[in-house]
CSV table of C-alpha atoms and ligand atoms in Angstrom, one decimal:
chain,number,residue,atom,x,y,z
A,1322,MET,CA,31.5,-3.1,-70.8
A,1323,SER,CA,32.1,-0.4,-73.4
A,1324,SER,CA,35.6,-0.5,-75.0
A,1325,ASN,CA,36.3,2.9,-73.4
A,1326,PRO,CA,35.6,2.4,-69.6
A,1327,TYR,CA,35.2,6.1,-69.0
A,1328,LEU,CA,32.3,6.4,-71.5
A,1329,PRO,CA,28.9,5.8,-70.1
A,1330,ARG,CA,26.4,3.6,-71.9
A,1331,LEU,CA,22.8,4.8,-72.2
A,1332,ALA,CA,20.2,3.1,-70.1
A,1333,GLU,CA,16.5,3.7,-69.9
A,1334,VAL,CA,14.6,3.9,-66.6
A,1335,LEU,CA,11.9,1.1,-66.9
A,1336,GLU,CA,10.5,1.5,-63.5
A,1337,VAL,CA,10.9,3.6,-60.3
A,1338,LYS,CA,9.8,2.0,-57.0
A,1339,GLU,CA,9.6,3.8,-53.7
A,1340,GLU,CA,10.9,1.4,-51.2
A,1341,SER,CA,10.9,3.8,-48.2
A,1342,PRO,CA,10.8,7.6,-47.6
A,1343,GLU,CA,14.6,7.5,-48.2
A,1344,VAL,CA,15.2,4.8,-50.8
A,1345,LYS,CA,14.0,4.3,-54.4
A,1346,THR,CA,14.8,1.3,-56.7
A,1347,LEU,CA,15.4,2.1,-60.4
A,1348,LYS,CA,14.9,-0.7,-62.9
A,1349,LEU,CA,17.2,0.0,-65.8
A,1350,LYS,CA,17.7,-1.4,-69.3
A,1351,LEU,CA,20.7,-0.7,-71.6
A,1352,LYS,CA,19.7,0.8,-74.9
A,1353,GLU,CA,22.3,-1.5,-76.5
A,1354,GLY,CA,23.6,-4.9,-75.3
A,1355,ARG,CA,23.1,-6.5,-71.9
A,1356,MET,CA,24.5,-5.8,-68.4
A,1357,LYS,CA,26.3,-8.9,-67.2
A,1358,PHE,CA,27.4,-8.6,-63.6
A,1359,LYS,CA,28.1,-10.6,-60.4
A,1360,ALA,CA,26.4,-10.0,-57.1
A,1361,GLY,CA,28.4,-7.5,-55.2
A,1362,GLN,CA,29.8,-5.6,-58.2
A,1363,PHE,CA,28.8,-1.9,-58.7
A,1364,LEU,CA,28.2,0.6,-61.5
A,1365,GLU,CA,28.8,4.3,-61.9
A,1366,LEU,CA,25.5,6.0,-62.7
A,1367,THR,CA,25.3,9.4,-64.4
A,1368,VAL,CA,22.3,11.6,-64.0
A,1369,PHE,CA,22.8,13.9,-66.9
A,1370,GLY,CA,23.5,17.5,-66.0
A,1371,VAL,CA,24.1,16.6,-62.3
A,1372,GLY,CA,26.9,14.1,-62.0
A,1373,GLU,CA,28.0,10.5,-61.5
A,1374,ALA,CA,28.0,8.2,-58.4
A,1375,PRO,CA,28.6,4.5,-57.6
A,1376,PHE,CA,25.8,2.1,-56.7
A,1377,THR,CA,25.9,-1.7,-56.3
A,1378,PHE,CA,23.5,-3.8,-58.3
A,1379,SER,CA,20.6,-4.8,-56.1
A,1380,SER,CA,18.9,-7.2,-58.5
A,1381,SER,CA,19.5,-10.8,-59.6
A,1382,PRO,CA,22.6,-11.3,-61.7
A,1383,PHE,CA,20.7,-14.0,-63.6
A,1384,ASN,CA,18.3,-11.5,-65.1
A,1385,LEU,CA,20.1,-10.2,-68.1
A,1386,GLU,CA,17.1,-8.2,-69.5
A,1387,SER,CA,17.3,-5.4,-66.9
A,1388,PHE,CA,19.1,-4.6,-63.7
A,1389,GLU,CA,18.3,-2.6,-60.6
A,1390,VAL,CA,20.0,-0.2,-58.2
A,1391,SER,CA,18.5,1.0,-54.9
A,1392,ILE,CA,19.4,4.5,-54.1
A,1393,ALA,CA,19.3,6.3,-50.7
A,1394,LYS,CA,18.8,10.1,-51.1
A,1395,VAL,CA,21.8,11.8,-49.4
A,1396,GLY,CA,22.9,14.6,-51.8
A,1397,SER,CA,23.0,16.0,-55.3
A,1398,VAL,CA,23.3,12.9,-57.6
A,1399,THR,CA,21.1,10.7,-55.4
A,1400,GLY,CA,18.6,13.5,-55.1
A,1401,ALA,CA,18.5,13.9,-58.9
A,1402,ALA,CA,18.2,10.1,-59.2
A,1403,HIS,CA,15.1,10.2,-57.0
A,1404,ARG,CA,13.5,12.7,-59.4
A,1405,LEU,CA,14.0,10.4,-62.4
A,1406,LYS,CA,10.8,9.2,-64.2
A,1407,ARG,CA,10.0,6.2,-66.2
A,1408,GLY,CA,11.3,6.5,-69.8
A,1409,GLU,CA,14.2,8.9,-68.9
A,1410,LEU,CA,17.8,8.1,-69.9
A,1411,VAL,CA,20.8,7.8,-67.6
A,1412,GLY,CA,24.4,6.9,-68.2
A,1413,VAL,CA,26.0,3.8,-66.8
A,1414,ARG,CA,29.6,2.6,-66.6
A,1415,GLY,CA,30.6,-0.8,-65.3
A,1416,PRO,CA,30.2,-3.4,-63.9
A,1417,PHE,CA,33.2,-2.7,-61.6
A,1418,GLY,CA,34.8,-4.4,-58.7
A,1419,ASN,CA,35.1,-8.0,-57.7
A,1420,GLY,CA,31.7,-9.2,-56.3
A,1421,PHE,CA,31.0,-12.0,-53.8
A,1422,PRO,CA,33.1,-15.2,-54.2
A,1423,LEU,CA,30.2,-17.6,-54.4
A,1424,GLU,CA,31.8,-20.4,-56.3
A,1425,GLU,CA,34.2,-21.0,-53.3
A,1426,TYR,CA,31.4,-21.6,-50.9
A,1427,LYS,CA,29.1,-24.1,-52.4
A,1428,GLY,CA,28.0,-26.6,-49.8
A,1429,ARG,CA,28.6,-24.2,-46.9
A,1430,ASP,CA,26.1,-22.5,-44.6
A,1431,LEU,CA,25.8,-18.8,-45.3
A,1432,LEU,CA,25.0,-15.9,-43.0
A,1433,ILE,CA,24.1,-12.5,-44.5
A,1434,VAL,CA,24.1,-9.4,-42.3
A,1435,GLY,CA,22.8,-6.1,-43.6
A,1436,GLY,CA,22.1,-2.7,-42.1
A,1437,GLY,CA,20.3,0.3,-43.8
A,1438,ILE,CA,21.0,0.7,-47.5
A,1439,GLY,CA,23.7,-1.9,-47.1
A,1440,ILE,CA,21.0,-4.5,-47.8
A,1441,ALA,CA,21.1,-3.5,-51.5
A,1442,PRO,CA,24.1,-5.6,-52.6
A,1443,LEU,CA,22.9,-8.4,-50.2
A,1444,ARG,CA,19.5,-8.6,-52.0
A,1445,SER,CA,21.4,-9.3,-55.3
A,1446,LEU,CA,23.4,-11.9,-53.4
A,1447,LEU,CA,20.2,-13.5,-52.0
A,1448,TYR,CA,18.7,-13.7,-55.5
A,1449,ALA,CA,21.9,-15.4,-56.8
A,1450,LEU,CA,21.8,-17.9,-53.9
A,1451,VAL,CA,18.2,-18.8,-54.1
A,1452,ALA,CA,18.5,-19.4,-57.9
A,1453,GLU,CA,20.9,-22.3,-57.0
A,1454,ARG,CA,19.4,-23.0,-53.5
A,1455,SER,CA,20.3,-26.7,-53.4
A,1456,GLU,CA,24.0,-25.8,-53.8
A,1457,TYR,CA,24.2,-24.2,-50.4
A,1458,GLY,CA,23.5,-25.3,-46.8
A,1459,GLU,CA,21.6,-23.2,-44.3
A,1460,LEU,CA,20.9,-19.6,-45.5
A,1461,LYS,CA,20.2,-17.0,-42.9
A,1462,LEU,CA,19.6,-13.2,-43.2
A,1463,LEU,CA,19.8,-10.7,-40.4
A,1464,TYR,CA,18.7,-7.2,-41.5
A,1465,GLY,CA,18.1,-4.1,-39.5
A,1466,ALA,CA,16.9,-0.6,-40.2
A,1467,ARG,CA,16.4,2.5,-38.0
A,1468,SER,CA,12.6,2.2,-38.0
A,1469,PRO,CA,9.8,0.1,-39.6
A,1470,SER,CA,9.2,2.5,-42.5
A,1471,LEU,CA,12.9,2.3,-43.4
A,1472,ILE,CA,12.8,-1.5,-43.9
A,1473,ILE,CA,13.0,-1.9,-47.7
A,1474,TYR,CA,12.0,-4.7,-50.1
A,1475,LYS,CA,9.1,-5.3,-47.8
A,1476,ASP,CA,7.1,-7.5,-50.2
A,1477,GLU,CA,10.1,-9.8,-50.9
A,1478,TRP,CA,11.1,-11.1,-47.5
A,1479,GLU,CA,8.3,-13.7,-47.3
A,1480,LYS,CA,9.2,-14.9,-50.8
A,1481,PHE,CA,12.8,-15.5,-49.7
A,1482,MET,CA,11.5,-17.4,-46.7
A,1483,GLU,CA,9.5,-19.7,-49.1
A,1484,LYS,CA,12.9,-20.4,-50.7
A,1485,ASP,CA,14.3,-21.7,-47.5
A,1486,VAL,CA,16.0,-18.6,-46.3
A,1487,GLU,CA,15.7,-17.8,-42.6
A,1488,VAL,CA,14.9,-14.1,-42.4
A,1489,TYR,CA,15.3,-12.1,-39.2
A,1490,LEU,CA,14.4,-8.4,-39.3
A,1491,THR,CA,14.9,-5.8,-36.6
A,1492,VAL,CA,14.5,-2.0,-36.1
A,1493,ASP,CA,16.3,0.3,-33.8
A,1494,VAL,CA,13.0,1.8,-32.7
A,1495,GLY,CA,9.6,0.1,-33.2
A,1496,ASP,CA,6.1,1.5,-33.6
A,1497,GLU,CA,2.5,0.2,-33.9
A,1498,THR,CA,3.1,-1.1,-37.5
A,1499,TRP,CA,6.0,-3.2,-36.3
A,1500,ARG,CA,4.1,-4.8,-33.4
A,1501,CYS,CA,0.7,-5.4,-35.1
A,1502,GLY,CA,1.1,-4.5,-38.8
A,1503,PRO,CA,2.0,-6.6,-41.8
A,1504,TYR,CA,5.1,-7.9,-40.1
A,1505,GLY,CA,3.5,-8.9,-36.8
A,1506,PRO,CA,1.9,-12.2,-38.0
A,1507,CYS,CA,5.2,-13.3,-39.5
A,1508,GLY,CA,7.0,-12.8,-36.3
A,1509,TYR,CA,9.0,-9.7,-37.3
A,1510,THR,CA,8.6,-7.9,-34.0
A,1511,HIS,CA,12.2,-7.7,-32.8
A,1512,VAL,CA,13.5,-4.3,-31.7
A,1513,GLY,CA,17.3,-3.6,-31.2
A,1514,VAL,CA,20.4,-3.1,-33.4
A,1515,VAL,CA,21.2,-5.8,-35.9
A,1516,THR,CA,23.8,-7.5,-33.7
A,1517,THR,CA,21.0,-8.3,-31.1
A,1518,LEU,CA,19.6,-10.7,-33.7
A,1519,PHE,CA,22.6,-13.0,-33.2
A,1520,ASP,CA,20.9,-14.1,-29.9
A,1521,LEU,CA,18.0,-15.6,-32.0
A,1522,VAL,CA,20.0,-17.6,-34.5
A,1523,LYS,CA,21.9,-20.9,-34.2
A,1524,LEU,CA,25.1,-20.7,-36.2
A,1525,ASN,CA,27.9,-23.2,-36.9
A,1526,PRO,CA,31.1,-21.1,-37.3
A,1527,GLU,CA,33.0,-24.2,-38.5
A,1528,LYS,CA,30.9,-24.4,-41.6
A,1529,CYS,CA,29.5,-21.0,-42.1
A,1530,VAL,CA,30.6,-18.0,-44.3
A,1531,ALA,CA,29.4,-14.5,-43.4
A,1532,PHE,CA,28.7,-11.6,-45.8
A,1533,VAL,CA,28.2,-8.2,-44.2
A,1534,CYS,CA,27.3,-4.7,-45.6
A,1535,GLY,CA,26.1,-1.7,-43.7
A,1536,PRO,CA,27.2,1.5,-42.1
A,1537,PRO,CA,30.7,1.5,-40.6
A,1538,ILE,CA,29.6,1.3,-37.0
A,1539,MET,CA,27.4,-1.7,-37.8
A,1540,ILE,CA,30.2,-3.5,-39.7
A,1541,LYS,CA,32.5,-2.9,-36.7
A,1542,PHE,CA,30.2,-4.5,-34.1
A,1543,THR,CA,29.1,-7.3,-36.5
A,1544,VAL,CA,32.7,-8.3,-37.2
A,1545,GLN,CA,33.5,-8.2,-33.4
A,1546,ARG,CA,30.5,-10.5,-32.8
A,1547,LEU,CA,31.4,-12.9,-35.6
A,1548,LEU,CA,35.0,-13.2,-34.3
A,1549,GLN,CA,33.7,-13.9,-30.8
A,1550,LEU,CA,31.5,-16.6,-32.1
A,1551,GLY,CA,34.6,-18.3,-33.7
A,1552,PHE,CA,34.3,-17.2,-37.4
A,1553,PRO,CA,37.8,-17.1,-38.9
A,1554,ALA,CA,38.7,-13.7,-40.4
A,1555,SER,CA,39.0,-15.4,-43.8
A,1556,ARG,CA,35.3,-16.4,-43.8
A,1557,ILE,CA,34.0,-12.9,-43.0
A,1558,TYR,CA,33.4,-10.9,-46.1
A,1559,LEU,CA,32.7,-7.1,-46.0
A,1560,SER,CA,31.3,-5.0,-48.8
A,1561,LEU,CA,32.9,-1.5,-48.2
A,1562,GLU,CA,32.2,2.0,-49.5
A,1563,ARG,CA,34.7,4.8,-50.1
A,1564,MET,CA,34.6,8.0,-52.0
A,1565,MET,CA,35.1,7.1,-55.7
A,1566,LYS,CA,35.7,8.8,-59.0
A,1567,CYS,CA,37.0,6.5,-61.8
A,1568,GLY,CA,35.9,3.1,-60.5
A,1569,LEU,CA,38.9,1.6,-62.3
A,1570,GLY,CA,41.9,1.8,-59.9
A,1571,LYS,CA,43.4,4.9,-61.6
A,1572,CYS,CA,42.5,8.0,-59.6
A,1573,GLY,CA,43.3,6.9,-56.1
A,1574,HIS,CA,40.2,8.3,-54.4
A,1575,CYS,CA,39.1,5.0,-52.9
A,1576,ASN,CA,42.5,3.9,-51.6
A,1577,ILE,CA,42.7,2.2,-48.2
A,1578,GLU,CA,46.3,1.4,-47.2
A,1579,GLY,CA,47.4,0.2,-50.6
A,1580,TYR,CA,44.1,-1.4,-51.7
A,1581,TYR,CA,41.7,0.3,-54.1
A,1582,VAL,CA,38.1,-0.4,-53.0
A,1583,CYS,CA,36.9,0.0,-56.6
A,1584,LYS,CA,39.3,-2.6,-58.0
A,1585,ASP,CA,40.4,-4.9,-55.2
A,1586,GLY,CA,36.9,-4.7,-53.6
A,1587,PRO,CA,34.3,-3.6,-52.8
A,1588,VAL,CA,34.1,-7.1,-51.3
A,1589,PHE,CA,37.0,-7.9,-48.9
A,1590,PRO,CA,37.6,-10.8,-46.6
A,1591,PHE,CA,38.2,-9.3,-43.2
A,1592,GLU,CA,41.5,-11.2,-43.2
A,1593,MET,CA,42.9,-8.6,-45.7
A,1594,LEU,CA,41.8,-5.7,-43.6
A,1595,LYS,CA,42.4,-6.8,-40.0
A,1596,ASP,CA,45.8,-5.1,-39.6
A,1597,ILE,CA,44.6,-1.8,-41.1
A,1598,PRO,CA,43.7,0.9,-38.6
A,1599,HIS,CA,40.0,2.1,-39.2
A,1600,PRO,CA,39.3,0.0,-42.4
A,1601,PHE,CA,35.6,0.8,-42.2
B,2286,FAD,C1,31.1,0.8,-54.2
B,2286,FAD,C2,30.0,1.7,-53.7
B,2286,FAD,C3,28.7,1.2,-53.8
B,2286,FAD,C4,27.6,2.0,-53.3
B,2286,FAD,N1,26.3,1.5,-53.4
B,2286,FAD,C5,25.3,2.2,-53.0
B,2286,FAD,C6,24.0,1.7,-53.2
B,2286,FAD,O1,23.7,0.6,-53.6
B,2286,FAD,N2,23.0,2.5,-52.8
B,2286,FAD,C7,23.2,3.8,-52.3
B,2286,FAD,O2,22.2,4.5,-52.0
B,2286,FAD,N3,24.4,4.3,-52.1
B,2286,FAD,C8,25.5,3.5,-52.5
B,2286,FAD,N4,26.8,4.0,-52.4
B,2286,FAD,C9,26.9,5.4,-51.8
B,2286,FAD,C10,26.6,6.4,-52.9
B,2286,FAD,O3,27.6,6.3,-53.9
B,2286,FAD,C11,26.7,7.8,-52.3
B,2286,FAD,O4,25.6,8.0,-51.4
B,2286,FAD,C12,26.6,8.8,-53.4
B,2286,FAD,O5,27.8,8.8,-54.1
B,2286,FAD,C13,26.3,10.2,-52.9
B,2286,FAD,O6,26.2,11.1,-54.0
B,2286,FAD,P1,25.5,12.5,-53.9
B,2286,FAD,O7,25.9,13.3,-55.1
B,2286,FAD,O8,24.0,12.3,-53.8
B,2286,FAD,O9,26.0,13.1,-52.6
B,2286,FAD,P2,26.9,14.3,-52.3
B,2286,FAD,O10,26.1,15.5,-52.6
B,2286,FAD,O11,28.2,14.2,-53.1
B,2286,FAD,O12,27.2,14.1,-50.8
B,2286,FAD,C14,26.2,14.0,-49.8
B,2286,FAD,C15,26.7,13.4,-48.6
B,2286,FAD,O13,27.1,12.0,-48.9
B,2286,FAD,C16,28.4,11.7,-48.6
B,2286,FAD,N5,29.0,10.8,-49.6
B,2286,FAD,C17,29.2,11.0,-50.9
B,2286,FAD,N6,29.7,9.9,-51.5
B,2286,FAD,C18,29.8,9.0,-50.5
B,2286,FAD,C19,30.3,7.7,-50.5
B,2286,FAD,N7,30.8,7.0,-51.6
B,2286,FAD,N8,30.3,7.0,-49.4
B,2286,FAD,C20,29.8,7.6,-48.3
B,2286,FAD,N9,29.4,8.8,-48.2
B,2286,FAD,C21,29.4,9.5,-49.3
B,2286,FAD,C22,29.1,13.1,-48.6
B,2286,FAD,O14,30.3,13.1,-47.8
B,2286,FAD,C23,28.0,14.0,-48.1
B,2286,FAD,O15,28.0,13.9,-46.7
B,2286,FAD,C24,27.8,3.3,-52.8
B,2286,FAD,C25,29.1,3.8,-52.7
B,2286,FAD,C26,30.2,3.0,-53.1
B,2286,FAD,C27,31.6,3.5,-53.1
B,2287,FES,S1,37.7,5.2,-57.7
B,2287,FES,FE1,39.5,5.8,-58.7
B,2287,FES,S2,41.0,4.4,-57.9
B,2287,FES,FE2,39.1,3.7,-57.0
């Protein structure tokens, strides 16, 4: 990180990939130095002349040459980020936040549950896990999007399966491509919200740790299901979002009941949040 945490460092856009009609992935490289981060941490990205917004790293933390963020277009900064072209410069501050506590869970089974753009930090987590695949037990991913065209990282799921990750995809509403298209032969034909995938997987809550990221309603129902299955609150990790400014625990914008999402999170064990009304 730069010695002044408020000062963005310059990064070049190396590649822009359209993942879906709503999401683009930017591959970035710092003009000076390397970006060293943990899966689950985030950065503040400045589109010059427009503004700054937080995004989690979506690429492997083991690749120090470049890094990626996957951005859903929702407003001014994300809209401007979608217009960026290869070779343009952006500002980046970070990495910020805590990241996923992987060292604690070597030898365990891991369950990863993602909804919508919430899959972005979980992709970084998956790359970190498969880089040390033999260190972990069973590795399962449940990922849902609203429709087949909104499933992102489409060309990567089979590669994760080859690395002994069980991948289960679902969409809220299917179409022809979902039933017969590229996903059909691989068995990706499930329709229903992401929690309906729990009926397809065998889990051992005694041994398993869950990592969850997605829209608040999806987090709420996923946590409920995990608790029903017997997961202890201490082994359910949530990656949360709040409005942010500084990213450093100074401005107070991201406060939830005494915790700063930018500094104490964005990854929280549910144990820390369970007594807070409306934590997600
Ligand atoms: C730690 C963290 C990590 C994030 N990681 C990603 C990521 O990897 N990919 C991604 O696409 N997005 C991510 N987000 C959300 C992203 O920061 C917001 O979508 C972005 O700030 C919106 O900026 P904008 O200027 O385009 O939108 P604006 O023009 O400011 O607002 C457009 C709409 O988005 C809402 N909005 C703005 N900021 C947020 C926010 N932080 N959370 C929820 N709603 C918001 C506004 O209320 C408004 O409805 C993350 C947010 C946080 C806090
Ligand atoms: S964004 Fe300023 S305290 Fe968290």
